Tab-separated table of C-alpha atoms in Angstrom:
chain	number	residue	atom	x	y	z
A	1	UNK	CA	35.753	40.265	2.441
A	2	UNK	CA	36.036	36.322	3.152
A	3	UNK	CA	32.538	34.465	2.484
A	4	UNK	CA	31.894	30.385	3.297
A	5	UNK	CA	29.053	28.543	1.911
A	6	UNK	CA	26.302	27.255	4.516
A	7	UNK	CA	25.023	24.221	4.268
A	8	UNK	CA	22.113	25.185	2.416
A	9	UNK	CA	24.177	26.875	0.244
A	10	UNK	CA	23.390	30.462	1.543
A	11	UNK	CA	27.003	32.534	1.091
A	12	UNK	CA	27.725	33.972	4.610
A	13	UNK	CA	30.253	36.700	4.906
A	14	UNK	CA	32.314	37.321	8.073
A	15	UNK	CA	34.784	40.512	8.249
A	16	UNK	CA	38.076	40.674	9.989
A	17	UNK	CA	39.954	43.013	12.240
A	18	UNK	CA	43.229	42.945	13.989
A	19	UNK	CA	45.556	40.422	13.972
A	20	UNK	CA	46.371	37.488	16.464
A	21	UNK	CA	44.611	34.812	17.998
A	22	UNK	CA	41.114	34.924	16.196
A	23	UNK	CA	38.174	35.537	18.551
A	24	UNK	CA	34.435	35.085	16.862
A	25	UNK	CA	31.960	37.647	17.576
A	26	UNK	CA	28.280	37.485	17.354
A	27	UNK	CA	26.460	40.350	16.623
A	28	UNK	CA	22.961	41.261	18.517
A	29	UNK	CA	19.909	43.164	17.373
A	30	UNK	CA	18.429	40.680	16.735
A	31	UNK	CA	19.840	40.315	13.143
A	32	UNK	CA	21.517	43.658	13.112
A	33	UNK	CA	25.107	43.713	10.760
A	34	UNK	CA	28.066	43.246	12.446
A	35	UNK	CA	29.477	46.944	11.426
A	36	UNK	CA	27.411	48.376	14.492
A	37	UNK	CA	30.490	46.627	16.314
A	38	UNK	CA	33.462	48.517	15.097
A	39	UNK	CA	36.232	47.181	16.763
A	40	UNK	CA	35.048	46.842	20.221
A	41	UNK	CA	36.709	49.626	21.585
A	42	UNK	CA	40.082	48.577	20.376
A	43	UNK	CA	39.911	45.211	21.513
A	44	UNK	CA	40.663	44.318	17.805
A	45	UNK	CA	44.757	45.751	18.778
A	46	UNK	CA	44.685	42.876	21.053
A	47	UNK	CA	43.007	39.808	19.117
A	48	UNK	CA	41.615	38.989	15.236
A	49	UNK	CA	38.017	39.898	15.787
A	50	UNK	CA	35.644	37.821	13.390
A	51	UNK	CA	33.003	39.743	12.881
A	52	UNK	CA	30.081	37.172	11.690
A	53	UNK	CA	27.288	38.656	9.548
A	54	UNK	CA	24.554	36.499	10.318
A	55	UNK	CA	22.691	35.588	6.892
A	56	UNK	CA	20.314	38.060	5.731
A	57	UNK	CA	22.809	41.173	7.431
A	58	UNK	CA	25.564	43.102	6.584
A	59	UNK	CA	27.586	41.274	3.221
A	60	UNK	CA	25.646	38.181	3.779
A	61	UNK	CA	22.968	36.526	1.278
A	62	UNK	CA	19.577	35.993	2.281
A	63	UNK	CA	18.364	32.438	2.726
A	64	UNK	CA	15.856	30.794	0.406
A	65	UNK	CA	13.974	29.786	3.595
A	66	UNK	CA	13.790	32.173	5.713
A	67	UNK	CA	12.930	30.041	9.126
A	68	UNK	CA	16.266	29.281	9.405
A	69	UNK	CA	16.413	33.149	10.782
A	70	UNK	CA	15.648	31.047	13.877
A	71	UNK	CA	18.963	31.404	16.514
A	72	UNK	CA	18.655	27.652	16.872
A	73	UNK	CA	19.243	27.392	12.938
A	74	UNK	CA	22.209	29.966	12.898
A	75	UNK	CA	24.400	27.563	15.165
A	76	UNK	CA	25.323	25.642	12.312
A	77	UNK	CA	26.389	28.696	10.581
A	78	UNK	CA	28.230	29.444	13.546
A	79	UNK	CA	29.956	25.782	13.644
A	80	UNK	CA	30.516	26.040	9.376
A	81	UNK	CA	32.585	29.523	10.176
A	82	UNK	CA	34.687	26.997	12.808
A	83	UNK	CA	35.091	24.522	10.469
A	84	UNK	CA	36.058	27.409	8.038
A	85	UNK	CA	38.974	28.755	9.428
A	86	UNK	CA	40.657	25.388	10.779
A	87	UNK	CA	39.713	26.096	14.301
A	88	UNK	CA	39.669	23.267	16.796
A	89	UNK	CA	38.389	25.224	18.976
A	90	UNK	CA	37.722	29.050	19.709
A	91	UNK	CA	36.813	31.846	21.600
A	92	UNK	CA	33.267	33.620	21.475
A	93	UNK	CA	32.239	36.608	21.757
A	94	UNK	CA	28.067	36.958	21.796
A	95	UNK	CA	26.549	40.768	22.163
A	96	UNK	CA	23.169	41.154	23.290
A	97	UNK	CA	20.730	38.642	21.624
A	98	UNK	CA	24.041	37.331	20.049
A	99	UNK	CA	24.338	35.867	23.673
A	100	UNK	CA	21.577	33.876	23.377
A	101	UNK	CA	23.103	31.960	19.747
A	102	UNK	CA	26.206	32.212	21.602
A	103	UNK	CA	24.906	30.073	24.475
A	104	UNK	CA	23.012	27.407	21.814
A	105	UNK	CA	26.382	27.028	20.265
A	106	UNK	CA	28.516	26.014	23.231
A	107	UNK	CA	25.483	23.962	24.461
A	108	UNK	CA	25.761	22.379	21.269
A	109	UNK	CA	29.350	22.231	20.723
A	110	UNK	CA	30.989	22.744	23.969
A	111	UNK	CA	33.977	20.821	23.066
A	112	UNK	CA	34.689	23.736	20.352
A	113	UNK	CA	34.357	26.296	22.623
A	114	UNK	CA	37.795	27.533	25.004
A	115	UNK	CA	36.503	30.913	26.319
A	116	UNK	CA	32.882	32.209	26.391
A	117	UNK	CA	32.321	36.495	26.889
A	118	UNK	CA	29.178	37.371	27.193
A	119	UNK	CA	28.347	41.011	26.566
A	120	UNK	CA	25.148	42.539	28.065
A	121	UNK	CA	23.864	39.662	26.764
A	122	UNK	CA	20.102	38.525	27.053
A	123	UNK	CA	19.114	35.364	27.893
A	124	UNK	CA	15.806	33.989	26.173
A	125	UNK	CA	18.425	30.947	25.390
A	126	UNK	CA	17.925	30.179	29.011
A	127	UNK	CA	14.207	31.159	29.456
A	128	UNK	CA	15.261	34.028	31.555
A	129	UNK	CA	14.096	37.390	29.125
A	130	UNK	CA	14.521	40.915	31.110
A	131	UNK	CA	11.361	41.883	32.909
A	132	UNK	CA	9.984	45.167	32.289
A	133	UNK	CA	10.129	46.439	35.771
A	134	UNK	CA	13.869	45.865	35.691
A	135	UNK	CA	14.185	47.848	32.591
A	136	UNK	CA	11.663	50.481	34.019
A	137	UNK	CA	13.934	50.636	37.412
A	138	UNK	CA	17.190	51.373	34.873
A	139	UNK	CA	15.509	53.912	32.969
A	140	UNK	CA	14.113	55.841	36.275
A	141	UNK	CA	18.170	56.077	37.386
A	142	UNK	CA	18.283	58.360	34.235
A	143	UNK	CA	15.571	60.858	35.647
A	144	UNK	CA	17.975	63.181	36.044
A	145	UNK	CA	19.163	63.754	32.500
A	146	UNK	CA	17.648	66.346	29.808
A	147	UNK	CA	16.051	63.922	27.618
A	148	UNK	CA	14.613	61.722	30.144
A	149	UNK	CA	11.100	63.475	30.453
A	150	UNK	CA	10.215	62.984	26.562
A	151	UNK	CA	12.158	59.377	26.550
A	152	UNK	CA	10.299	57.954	29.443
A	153	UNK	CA	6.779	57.860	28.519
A	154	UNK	CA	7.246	56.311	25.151
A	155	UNK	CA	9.903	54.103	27.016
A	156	UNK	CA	6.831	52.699	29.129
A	157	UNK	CA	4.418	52.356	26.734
A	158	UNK	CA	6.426	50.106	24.922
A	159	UNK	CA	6.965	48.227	27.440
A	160	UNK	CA	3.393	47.794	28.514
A	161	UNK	CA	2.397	46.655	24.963
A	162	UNK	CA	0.482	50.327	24.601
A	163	UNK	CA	2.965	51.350	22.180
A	164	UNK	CA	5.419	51.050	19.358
A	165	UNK	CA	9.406	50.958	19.505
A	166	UNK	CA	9.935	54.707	19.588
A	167	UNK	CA	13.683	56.674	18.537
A	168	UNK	CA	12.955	58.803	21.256
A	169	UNK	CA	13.944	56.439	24.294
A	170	UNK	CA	17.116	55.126	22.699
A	171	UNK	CA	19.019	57.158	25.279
A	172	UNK	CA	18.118	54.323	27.709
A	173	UNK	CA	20.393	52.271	25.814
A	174	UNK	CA	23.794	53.760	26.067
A	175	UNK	CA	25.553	55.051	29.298
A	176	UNK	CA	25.837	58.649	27.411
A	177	UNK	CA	23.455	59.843	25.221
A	178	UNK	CA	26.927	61.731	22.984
A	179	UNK	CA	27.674	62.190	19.450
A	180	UNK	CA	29.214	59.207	19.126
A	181	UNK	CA	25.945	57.611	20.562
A	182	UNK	CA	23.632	59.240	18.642
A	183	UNK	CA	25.539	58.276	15.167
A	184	UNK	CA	25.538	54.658	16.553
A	185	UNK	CA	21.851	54.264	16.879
A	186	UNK	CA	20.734	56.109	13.953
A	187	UNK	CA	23.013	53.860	11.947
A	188	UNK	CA	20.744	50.838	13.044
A	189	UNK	CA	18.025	52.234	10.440
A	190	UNK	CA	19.943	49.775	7.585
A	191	UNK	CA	21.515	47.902	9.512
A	192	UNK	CA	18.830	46.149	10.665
A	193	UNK	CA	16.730	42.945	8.827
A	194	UNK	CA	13.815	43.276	10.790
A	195	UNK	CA	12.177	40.199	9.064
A	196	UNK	CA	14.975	38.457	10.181
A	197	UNK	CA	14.578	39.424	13.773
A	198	UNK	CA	10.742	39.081	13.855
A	199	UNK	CA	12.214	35.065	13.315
A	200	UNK	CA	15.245	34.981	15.183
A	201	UNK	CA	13.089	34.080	18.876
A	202	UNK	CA	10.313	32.673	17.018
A	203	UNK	CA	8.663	29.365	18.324
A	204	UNK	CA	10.749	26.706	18.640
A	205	UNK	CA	14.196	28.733	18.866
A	206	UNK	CA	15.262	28.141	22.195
A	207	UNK	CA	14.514	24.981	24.379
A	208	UNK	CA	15.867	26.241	28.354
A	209	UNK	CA	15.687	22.671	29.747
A	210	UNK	CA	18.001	21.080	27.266
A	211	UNK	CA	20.253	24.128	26.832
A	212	UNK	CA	20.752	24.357	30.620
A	213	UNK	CA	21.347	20.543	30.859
A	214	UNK	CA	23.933	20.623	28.246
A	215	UNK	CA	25.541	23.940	29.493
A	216	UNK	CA	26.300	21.876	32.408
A	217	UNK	CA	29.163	20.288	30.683
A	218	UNK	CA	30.898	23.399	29.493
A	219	UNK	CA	34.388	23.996	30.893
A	220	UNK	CA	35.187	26.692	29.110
A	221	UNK	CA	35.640	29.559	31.277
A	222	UNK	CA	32.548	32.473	31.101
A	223	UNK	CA	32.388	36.024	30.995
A	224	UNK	CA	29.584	37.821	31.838
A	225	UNK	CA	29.414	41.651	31.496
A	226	UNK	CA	26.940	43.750	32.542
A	227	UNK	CA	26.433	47.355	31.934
A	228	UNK	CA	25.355	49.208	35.502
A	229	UNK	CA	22.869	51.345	33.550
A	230	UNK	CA	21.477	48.504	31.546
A	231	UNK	CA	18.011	47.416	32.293
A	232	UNK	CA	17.893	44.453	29.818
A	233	UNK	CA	19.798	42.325	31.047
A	234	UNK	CA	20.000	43.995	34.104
A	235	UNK	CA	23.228	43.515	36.157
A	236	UNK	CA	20.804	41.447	38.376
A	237	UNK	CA	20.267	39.115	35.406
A	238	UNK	CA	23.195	38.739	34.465
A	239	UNK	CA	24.405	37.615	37.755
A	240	UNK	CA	21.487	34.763	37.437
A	241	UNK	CA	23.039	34.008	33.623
A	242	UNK	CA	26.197	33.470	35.356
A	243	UNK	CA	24.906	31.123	38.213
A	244	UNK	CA	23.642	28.853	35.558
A	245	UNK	CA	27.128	28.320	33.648
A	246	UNK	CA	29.544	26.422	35.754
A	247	UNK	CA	32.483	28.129	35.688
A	248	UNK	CA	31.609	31.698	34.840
A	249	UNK	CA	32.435	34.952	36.875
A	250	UNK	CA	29.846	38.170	36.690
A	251	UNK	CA	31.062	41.722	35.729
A	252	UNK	CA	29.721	45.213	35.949
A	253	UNK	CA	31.204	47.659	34.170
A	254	UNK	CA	30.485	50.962	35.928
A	255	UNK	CA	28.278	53.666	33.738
A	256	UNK	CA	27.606	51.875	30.891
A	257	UNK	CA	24.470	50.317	29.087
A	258	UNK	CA	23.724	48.321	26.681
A	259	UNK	CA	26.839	49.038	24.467
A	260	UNK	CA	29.550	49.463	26.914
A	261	UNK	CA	32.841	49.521	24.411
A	262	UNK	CA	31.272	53.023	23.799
A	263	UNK	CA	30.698	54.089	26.987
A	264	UNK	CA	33.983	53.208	28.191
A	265	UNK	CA	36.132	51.577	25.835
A	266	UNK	CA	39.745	51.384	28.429
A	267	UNK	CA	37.597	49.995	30.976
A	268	UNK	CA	35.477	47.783	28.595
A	269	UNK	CA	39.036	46.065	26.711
A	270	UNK	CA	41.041	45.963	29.664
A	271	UNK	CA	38.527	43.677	31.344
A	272	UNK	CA	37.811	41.477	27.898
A	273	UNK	CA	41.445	41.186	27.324
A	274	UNK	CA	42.360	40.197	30.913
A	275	UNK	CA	39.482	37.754	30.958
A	276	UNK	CA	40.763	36.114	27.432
A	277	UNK	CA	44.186	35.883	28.860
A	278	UNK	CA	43.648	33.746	32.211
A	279	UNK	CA	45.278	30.200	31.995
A	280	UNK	CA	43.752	28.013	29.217
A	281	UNK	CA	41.135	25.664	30.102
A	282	UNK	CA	41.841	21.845	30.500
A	283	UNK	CA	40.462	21.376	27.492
A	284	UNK	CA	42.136	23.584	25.496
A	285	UNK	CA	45.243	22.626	27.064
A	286	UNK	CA	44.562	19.290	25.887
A	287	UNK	CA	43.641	19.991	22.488
């Protein structure tokens, strides 16, 4: 398992899968351990996929200050992993609230980044969090299934601020509520730092104004993929993610929610590895 030291000194392990041209993933959660990635589906049989563990998850040490939880903070653990592996430059991969660390970095550092793929990604980076209604209009397209009627309520509640996150509406979050979705979720019960995640969006993390100004200058070429049955981001959002970036193209993948390598993994890699394949950017050309 390779490790790099940050520069506070906090030892942050990344993991790798596949071989080829590398392409760093951040994981979501917030602060959740890379493993709940797996290998995307088999996108790891078409490129190295660098699975960061972002400190405090997975194989990596916990900080002696925890405020740098904050997504803001984690972009220079994002640019030391760069630095790390002799990348000029390199393609990103940000899941879910890893979208929003994933934007912060190429506003940042947009020079370092060649391709951008933004999985049902949320974007508090850009001041634009999914609205309840939008997740309560998702979840009400799933009336029909057998463990809507118990799911929905809580689902609601916790929306409304009357209740706690509850197991029972995790359905919401996958296209199929399977086997293979039910052993994903419950695996989030240590693979979670929920400390960690508490900071992650805290005060001061994101700044919309600047990060919009600076994604202005990003050439890189976007991806942004949105699950049908998603409600957070909806595919909506994500459309309005993609109108912000200036040379980014919108996706839905058909069926799926918020994890859409399981709902349809063929569909899910075929459209990741066409979209990493289009003709280089002029930067990266140049580079």
């Amino acid at each position: 398992m390779p490790t790099f030291t940050s520069a506070d000194g906090t030892e942050i392990a990344y993991h790798l899968r596949g071989e080829g041209e590398p392409l760093v993933v951040l994981p979501g959660g917030p602060m959740r351990a890379s493993a709940y990635l797996g290998d995307l589906g088999g996108l790891a049989a078409h490129r190295q996929l660098v699975l960061l563990d972002l400190r405090g998850t997975g194989d990596s040490a916990a900080p002696v200050d925890p405020a740098t939880y904050r997504c803001d903070h984690l972009v220079d653990d994002v640019e030391m992993l760069r630095a790390h592996m002799g990348l000029d430059h390199m393609d990103v991969l940000g899941h879910s609230a890893g979208g929003s660390l994933a934007m912060l970095y190429a506003a940042r550092h947009p020079e370092r980044v060649a391709r951008l793929a933004l999985v049902t990604a949320t974007p508090w980076a850009l001041g634009m969090p999914a609205a309840a209604e939008e997740r309560l209009v998702a979840a009400r397209s799933r009336q029909g299934e057998p463990w809507f009627a118990e799911a929905f309520p809580a689902f609601e509640a916790w929306l409304a601020g009357t209740g706690d996150f509850d197991p029972v509406f995790a359905p919401f979050f996958y296209g199929r509520w399977d086997d293979a979705a039910k052993e994903h979720d419950a695996r989030g019960d240590h693979e979670f730092n929920d400390e960690a995640a508490d900071i992650y969006g805290s005060d001061g993390a994101y700044d919309p104004p600047t990060t919009i100004s600076r994604l202005a200058r990003l050439t890189a070429p976007v991806l942004v993929l949105a699950g049908a049955l998603d409600g957070g981001p909806s595919p909506e959002l994500a459309r309005r993610t993609a109108d912000v970036l200036p040379n980014a193209e919108c996706v839905v993948q058909p069926g799926a929610g918020h994890y859409p390598w399981l709902d349809d993994a063929q569909w899910f890699v075929r459209c990741v590895v066409a979209f990493l394949e289009k003709a280089s950017s002029p930067h990266l050309r140049a580079g």
